Amino acid sequence: MALAKERNLFLMEGMWTRFFPAVEKARQLVFGTKDEPGVLGEVVKVISDFNFNASDSEEYPTSFMYNHGLGGGSSYLVAPYPISAATLFFGGATPDSIKAVGQVDGATGVDLQSSICLSFPPTSDIAPASDNSNHEESTPKLPGAGVAVLSFGLLGESMEETTVIGTKGRMTIRTPGHCPTQLSVTLKGQGRGSAAGTIEYEYPLPADTEEIITAGSYFYPNSAGFAYEAAAVARCIAAGKTEAPQFTLADTLNNTRVIDEARRQLGVAPLSSP
């Protein structure tokens, strides 16, 4: 990172999820735009999971997925996606508490699955209910404060969705959550358990070209979506930018610190260890 900054070069971690139109829309629905406010109110909680059964395509223990020295394990291969979802919808904030539980494979030393709880600190000591300028919220929640409940692993298939819960409603990014094409928003109605309606959004992938079809299509789901990331990076470089606003270097460092702490709590040896 330091070298890229020194030479004024573009640098970005390849977090393609952030560039899908469904995720771009989700960001707008939570934080609003210059013309429209967000619709969920204060974000209270983010729930995100990404688990799959690696044995479908990876041989144990010879696959790189189980190779500690090659960066195998769920915390490096899968965790970045739910962690990125949490930090996105808490505005890039750094969690002030991280708690991780899970299982580490004794034979290979890699973590097989884990659940993480993150706590995000308030950005203000004035709750919406106590703010004289507020006429819409009666919740005592402090702005910015909230929790994330995250799950990731290599042992079994999960729903792979991200749900953002706010004081005014909830939003679900549909499966596959790391490369989504659909999301829905359910606004809160009057009274507990009451909904004021659900809005569905869908953003179909680009159609496969003849070359892709002839080659047998893609191996992983929704791989055509890499085009969104590639186009965004091209626009950034053409504009002389050194980072992409969708996923900055600060985002990478923030998420990496969460992964490092989770691995420490799980008892995974540092990558430099034999």
mmCIF file of N, CA and C in Angstrom, residues 17-98:
data_model
loop_
_atom_site.group_PDB
_atom_site.id
_atom_site.type_symbol
_atom_site.label_atom_id
_atom_site.label_comp_id
_atom_site.label_asym_id
_atom_site.label_seq_id
_atom_site.Cartn_x
_atom_site.Cartn_y
_atom_site.Cartn_z
ATOM 1 N N THR A 17 -17.866 -8.075 -4.695
ATOM 2 C CA THR A 17 -19.232 -7.946 -4.180
ATOM 3 C C THR A 17 -19.696 -6.500 -4.153
ATOM 4 N N ARG A 18 -18.820 -5.601 -3.752
ATOM 5 C CA ARG A 18 -19.190 -4.201 -3.563
ATOM 6 C C ARG A 18 -19.648 -3.524 -4.861
ATOM 7 N N PHE A 19 -19.345 -4.135 -6.011
ATOM 8 C CA PHE A 19 -19.620 -3.489 -7.287
ATOM 9 C C PHE A 19 -20.882 -4.007 -7.973
ATOM 10 N N PHE A 20 -21.498 -5.031 -7.418
ATOM 11 C CA PHE A 20 -22.739 -5.527 -8.000
ATOM 12 C C PHE A 20 -23.826 -4.453 -7.864
ATOM 13 N N PRO A 21 -24.618 -4.242 -8.903
ATOM 14 C CA PRO A 21 -25.689 -3.242 -8.815
ATOM 15 C C PRO A 21 -26.620 -3.447 -7.619
ATOM 16 N N ALA A 22 -26.868 -4.693 -7.253
ATOM 17 C CA ALA A 22 -27.731 -4.955 -6.097
ATOM 18 C C ALA A 22 -27.108 -4.400 -4.821
ATOM 19 N N VAL A 23 -25.789 -4.504 -4.684
ATOM 20 C CA VAL A 23 -25.108 -3.996 -3.491
ATOM 21 C C VAL A 23 -25.016 -2.475 -3.541
ATOM 22 N N GLU A 24 -24.781 -1.935 -4.722
ATOM 23 C CA GLU A 24 -24.782 -0.472 -4.862
ATOM 24 C C GLU A 24 -26.147 0.097 -4.472
ATOM 25 N N LYS A 25 -27.215 -0.582 -4.882
ATOM 26 C CA LYS A 25 -28.563 -0.155 -4.512
ATOM 27 C C LYS A 25 -28.779 -0.293 -3.015
ATOM 28 N N ALA A 26 -28.285 -1.382 -2.443
ATOM 29 C CA ALA A 26 -28.423 -1.591 -0.999
ATOM 30 C C ALA A 26 -27.756 -0.460 -0.222
ATOM 31 N N ARG A 27 -26.589 -0.036 -0.683
ATOM 32 C CA ARG A 27 -25.891 1.074 -0.024
ATOM 33 C C ARG A 27 -26.746 2.343 -0.065
ATOM 34 N N GLN A 28 -27.355 2.610 -1.215
ATOM 35 C CA GLN A 28 -28.207 3.794 -1.341
ATOM 36 C C GLN A 28 -29.428 3.701 -0.429
ATOM 37 N N LEU A 29 -30.018 2.519 -0.336
ATOM 38 C CA LEU A 29 -31.211 2.354 0.495
ATOM 39 C C LEU A 29 -30.906 2.566 1.979
ATOM 40 N N VAL A 30 -29.688 2.242 2.386
ATOM 41 C CA VAL A 30 -29.310 2.421 3.790
ATOM 42 C C VAL A 30 -28.867 3.856 4.062
ATOM 43 N N PHE A 31 -27.988 4.401 3.231
ATOM 44 C CA PHE A 31 -27.378 5.693 3.522
ATOM 45 C C PHE A 31 -28.009 6.855 2.766
ATOM 46 N N GLY A 32 -28.843 6.545 1.767
ATOM 47 C CA GLY A 32 -29.456 7.595 0.989
ATOM 48 C C GLY A 32 -28.533 8.139 -0.080
ATOM 49 N N THR A 33 -29.046 9.091 -0.838
ATOM 50 C CA THR A 33 -28.280 9.786 -1.869
ATOM 51 C C THR A 33 -28.373 11.280 -1.599
ATOM 52 N N LYS A 34 -27.803 12.074 -2.484
ATOM 53 C CA LYS A 34 -27.880 13.530 -2.296
ATOM 54 C C LYS A 34 -29.306 14.039 -2.441
ATOM 55 N N ASP A 35 -30.167 13.232 -3.096
ATOM 56 C CA ASP A 35 -31.543 13.661 -3.319
ATOM 57 C C ASP A 35 -32.568 12.942 -2.436
ATOM 58 N N GLU A 36 -32.226 11.722 -1.977
ATOM 59 C CA GLU A 36 -33.182 10.930 -1.215
ATOM 60 C C GLU A 36 -32.527 10.372 0.042
ATOM 61 N N PRO A 37 -33.238 10.399 1.185
ATOM 62 C CA PRO A 37 -32.673 9.818 2.409
ATOM 63 C C PRO A 37 -32.757 8.291 2.370
ATOM 64 N N GLY A 38 -32.003 7.636 3.250
ATOM 65 C CA GLY A 38 -32.109 6.200 3.403
ATOM 66 C C GLY A 38 -33.476 5.823 3.955
ATOM 67 N N VAL A 39 -33.853 4.566 3.772
ATOM 68 C CA VAL A 39 -35.212 4.153 4.149
ATOM 69 C C VAL A 39 -35.269 3.281 5.389
ATOM 70 N N LEU A 40 -34.111 2.831 5.895
ATOM 71 C CA LEU A 40 -34.129 1.899 7.022
ATOM 72 C C LEU A 40 -33.981 2.563 8.378
ATOM 73 N N GLY A 41 -33.740 3.862 8.402
ATOM 74 C CA GLY A 41 -33.489 4.522 9.677
ATOM 75 C C GLY A 41 -32.088 4.208 10.168
ATOM 76 N N GLU A 42 -31.930 4.115 11.493
ATOM 77 C CA GLU A 42 -30.639 3.776 12.084
ATOM 78 C C GLU A 42 -30.399 2.269 11.969
ATOM 79 N N VAL A 43 -29.227 1.893 11.454
ATOM 80 C CA VAL A 43 -28.896 0.468 11.366
ATOM 81 C C VAL A 43 -28.646 -0.075 12.766
ATOM 82 N N VAL A 44 -29.352 -1.151 13.079
ATOM 83 C CA VAL A 44 -29.275 -1.785 14.390
ATOM 84 C C VAL A 44 -28.386 -3.025 14.346
ATOM 85 N N LYS A 45 -28.555 -3.826 13.288
ATOM 86 C CA LYS A 45 -27.869 -5.114 13.238
ATOM 87 C C LYS A 45 -27.668 -5.536 11.792
ATOM 88 N N VAL A 46 -26.535 -6.216 11.546
ATOM 89 C CA VAL A 46 -26.269 -6.857 10.257
ATOM 90 C C VAL A 46 -26.052 -8.343 10.506
ATOM 91 N N ILE A 47 -26.762 -9.165 9.762
ATOM 92 C CA ILE A 47 -26.619 -10.613 9.858
ATOM 93 C C ILE A 47 -26.181 -11.114 8.484
ATOM 94 N N SER A 48 -25.050 -11.792 8.420
ATOM 95 C CA SER A 48 -24.531 -12.223 7.129
ATOM 96 C C SER A 48 -23.834 -13.568 7.259
ATOM 97 N N ASP A 49 -24.045 -14.445 6.284
ATOM 98 C CA ASP A 49 -23.431 -15.768 6.336
ATOM 99 C C ASP A 49 -22.904 -16.171 4.968
ATOM 100 N N PHE A 50 -21.859 -16.990 4.985
ATOM 101 C CA PHE A 50 -21.326 -17.582 3.757
ATOM 102 C C PHE A 50 -20.654 -18.894 4.144
ATOM 103 N N ASN A 51 -21.364 -19.976 3.953
ATOM 104 C CA ASN A 51 -20.855 -21.317 4.221
ATOM 105 C C ASN A 51 -21.135 -22.206 3.023
ATOM 106 N N PHE A 52 -20.154 -23.006 2.639
ATOM 107 C CA PHE A 52 -20.381 -23.993 1.592
ATOM 108 C C PHE A 52 -19.601 -25.261 1.929
ATOM 109 N N ASN A 53 -20.000 -26.354 1.322
ATOM 110 C CA ASN A 53 -19.345 -27.639 1.546
ATOM 111 C C ASN A 53 -18.201 -27.784 0.552
ATOM 112 N N ALA A 54 -16.983 -27.531 1.011
ATOM 113 C CA ALA A 54 -15.832 -27.534 0.120
ATOM 114 C C ALA A 54 -15.546 -28.911 -0.459
ATOM 115 N N SER A 55 -16.053 -29.958 0.178
ATOM 116 C CA SER A 55 -15.770 -31.305 -0.314
ATOM 117 C C SER A 55 -16.413 -31.581 -1.668
ATOM 118 N N ASP A 56 -17.325 -30.702 -2.104
ATOM 119 C CA ASP A 56 -17.913 -30.860 -3.435
ATOM 120 C C ASP A 56 -16.851 -30.814 -4.532
ATOM 121 N N SER A 57 -15.815 -30.012 -4.313
ATOM 122 C CA SER A 57 -14.810 -29.839 -5.367
ATOM 123 C C SER A 57 -13.376 -29.902 -4.865
ATOM 124 N N GLU A 58 -13.184 -29.946 -3.542
ATOM 125 C CA GLU A 58 -11.834 -29.891 -2.989
ATOM 126 C C GLU A 58 -11.517 -31.158 -2.201
ATOM 127 N N GLU A 59 -10.386 -31.773 -2.498
ATOM 128 C CA GLU A 59 -9.958 -33.004 -1.829
ATOM 129 C C GLU A 59 -9.297 -32.681 -0.494
ATOM 130 N N TYR A 60 -9.762 -33.353 0.545
ATOM 131 C CA TYR A 60 -9.149 -33.180 1.870
ATOM 132 C C TYR A 60 -8.088 -34.256 2.073
ATOM 133 N N PRO A 61 -6.900 -33.917 2.557
ATOM 134 C CA PRO A 61 -6.431 -32.591 2.976
ATOM 135 C C PRO A 61 -5.498 -31.941 1.970
ATOM 136 N N THR A 62 -5.488 -32.436 0.722
ATOM 137 C CA THR A 62 -4.482 -31.966 -0.242
ATOM 138 C C THR A 62 -4.832 -30.646 -0.921
ATOM 139 N N SER A 63 -6.106 -30.258 -0.933
ATOM 140 C CA SER A 63 -6.503 -29.008 -1.584
ATOM 141 C C SER A 63 -5.888 -27.805 -0.870
ATOM 142 N N PHE A 64 -5.634 -26.753 -1.640
ATOM 143 C CA PHE A 64 -5.097 -25.516 -1.046
ATOM 144 C C PHE A 64 -6.038 -24.961 0.020
ATOM 145 N N MET A 65 -7.324 -25.291 -0.054
ATOM 146 C CA MET A 65 -8.278 -24.788 0.936
ATOM 147 C C MET A 65 -7.942 -25.263 2.345
ATOM 148 N N TYR A 66 -7.206 -26.378 2.449
ATOM 149 C CA TYR A 66 -6.831 -26.921 3.756
ATOM 150 C C TYR A 66 -5.344 -26.761 4.023
ATOM 151 N N ASN A 67 -4.666 -25.954 3.212
ATOM 152 C CA ASN A 67 -3.231 -25.767 3.346
ATOM 153 C C ASN A 67 -2.955 -24.474 4.104
ATOM 154 N N HIS A 68 -2.512 -24.613 5.335
ATOM 155 C CA HIS A 68 -2.262 -23.436 6.176
ATOM 156 C C HIS A 68 -1.239 -22.503 5.554
ATOM 157 N N GLY A 69 -0.171 -23.058 5.007
ATOM 158 C CA GLY A 69 0.885 -22.233 4.452
ATOM 159 C C GLY A 69 0.487 -21.464 3.215
ATOM 160 N N LEU A 70 -0.561 -21.941 2.530
ATOM 161 C CA LEU A 70 -1.047 -21.250 1.327
ATOM 162 C C LEU A 70 -2.241 -20.340 1.625
ATOM 163 N N GLY A 71 -2.509 -20.118 2.893
ATOM 164 C CA GLY A 71 -3.622 -19.235 3.246
ATOM 165 C C GLY A 71 -4.966 -19.919 3.210
ATOM 166 N N GLY A 72 -4.978 -21.249 3.414
ATOM 167 C CA GLY A 72 -6.249 -21.961 3.437
ATOM 168 C C GLY A 72 -7.036 -21.690 4.707
ATOM 169 N N GLY A 73 -8.254 -22.206 4.739
ATOM 170 C CA GLY A 73 -9.117 -22.004 5.897
ATOM 171 C C GLY A 73 -10.223 -21.010 5.618
ATOM 172 N N SER A 74 -11.295 -21.126 6.368
ATOM 173 C CA SER A 74 -12.478 -20.308 6.098
ATOM 174 C C SER A 74 -12.273 -18.830 6.396
ATOM 175 N N SER A 75 -11.394 -18.507 7.333
ATOM 176 C CA SER A 75 -11.220 -17.092 7.693
ATOM 177 C C SER A 75 -10.588 -16.280 6.572
ATOM 178 N N TYR A 76 -9.736 -16.906 5.773
ATOM 179 C CA TYR A 76 -9.138 -16.195 4.641
ATOM 180 C C TYR A 76 -9.966 -16.340 3.362
ATOM 181 N N LEU A 77 -10.584 -17.495 3.177
ATOM 182 C CA LEU A 77 -11.259 -17.766 1.906
ATOM 183 C C LEU A 77 -12.708 -17.306 1.867
ATOM 184 N N VAL A 78 -13.379 -17.288 3.016
ATOM 185 C CA VAL A 78 -14.814 -17.018 3.028
ATOM 186 C C VAL A 78 -15.191 -15.824 3.907
ATOM 187 N N ALA A 79 -14.519 -15.677 5.037
ATOM 188 C CA ALA A 79 -14.883 -14.633 6.006
ATOM 189 C C ALA A 79 -14.880 -13.211 5.447
ATOM 190 N N PRO A 80 -13.991 -12.872 4.499
ATOM 191 C CA PRO A 80 -13.994 -11.478 4.026
ATOM 192 C C PRO A 80 -15.351 -10.996 3.526
ATOM 193 N N TYR A 81 -16.192 -11.903 3.026
ATOM 194 C CA TYR A 81 -17.478 -11.471 2.472
ATOM 195 C C TYR A 81 -18.470 -11.040 3.558
ATOM 196 N N PRO A 82 -18.781 -11.861 4.557
ATOM 197 C CA PRO A 82 -19.691 -11.359 5.595
ATOM 198 C C PRO A 82 -19.106 -10.211 6.408
ATOM 199 N N ILE A 83 -17.793 -10.217 6.632
ATOM 200 C CA ILE A 83 -17.180 -9.102 7.357
ATOM 201 C C ILE A 83 -17.324 -7.817 6.557
ATOM 202 N N SER A 84 -17.116 -7.902 5.254
ATOM 203 C CA SER A 84 -17.274 -6.724 4.398
ATOM 204 C C SER A 84 -18.702 -6.216 4.409
ATOM 205 N N ALA A 85 -19.669 -7.134 4.479
ATOM 206 C CA ALA A 85 -21.071 -6.714 4.557
ATOM 207 C C ALA A 85 -21.328 -5.927 5.838
ATOM 208 N N ALA A 86 -20.766 -6.407 6.945
ATOM 209 C CA ALA A 86 -20.971 -5.727 8.228
ATOM 210 C C ALA A 86 -20.372 -4.335 8.223
ATOM 211 N N THR A 87 -19.122 -4.222 7.799
ATOM 212 C CA THR A 87 -18.481 -2.904 7.837
ATOM 213 C C THR A 87 -19.087 -1.950 6.811
ATOM 214 N N LEU A 88 -19.584 -2.475 5.693
ATOM 215 C CA LEU A 88 -20.250 -1.613 4.720
ATOM 216 C C LEU A 88 -21.437 -0.910 5.346
ATOM 217 N N PHE A 89 -22.321 -1.676 5.977
ATOM 218 C CA PHE A 89 -23.576 -1.095 6.435
ATOM 219 C C PHE A 89 -23.467 -0.414 7.801
ATOM 220 N N PHE A 90 -22.268 -0.489 8.394
ATOM 221 C CA PHE A 90 -21.989 0.368 9.540
ATOM 222 C C PHE A 90 -21.042 1.504 9.132
ATOM 223 N N GLY A 91 -21.079 1.836 7.861
ATOM 224 C CA GLY A 91 -20.400 3.028 7.373
ATOM 225 C C GLY A 91 -18.886 2.990 7.429
ATOM 226 N N GLY A 92 -18.300 1.788 7.344
ATOM 227 C CA GLY A 92 -16.847 1.684 7.387
ATOM 228 C C GLY A 92 -16.256 1.807 8.775
ATOM 229 N N ALA A 93 -17.098 1.752 9.802
ATOM 230 C CA ALA A 93 -16.622 1.895 11.175
ATOM 231 C C ALA A 93 -15.784 0.690 11.597
ATOM 232 N N THR A 94 -14.916 0.916 12.562
ATOM 233 C CA THR A 94 -14.109 -0.151 13.136
ATOM 234 C C THR A 94 -14.817 -0.705 14.364
ATOM 235 N N PRO A 95 -15.047 -2.005 14.438
ATOM 236 C CA PRO A 95 -15.717 -2.558 15.617
ATOM 237 C C PRO A 95 -14.861 -2.386 16.865
ATOM 238 N N ASP A 96 -15.527 -2.139 17.993
ATOM 239 C CA ASP A 96 -14.786 -1.981 19.246
ATOM 240 C C ASP A 96 -14.755 -3.269 20.059
ATOM 241 N N SER A 97 -15.438 -4.308 19.571
ATOM 242 C CA SER A 97 -15.396 -5.611 20.234
ATOM 243 C C SER A 97 -15.587 -6.698 19.185
ATOM 244 N N ILE A 98 -14.767 -7.742 19.269
ATOM 245 C CA ILE A 98 -14.818 -8.868 18.342
ATOM 246 C C ILE A 98 -14.813 -10.154 19.146
#
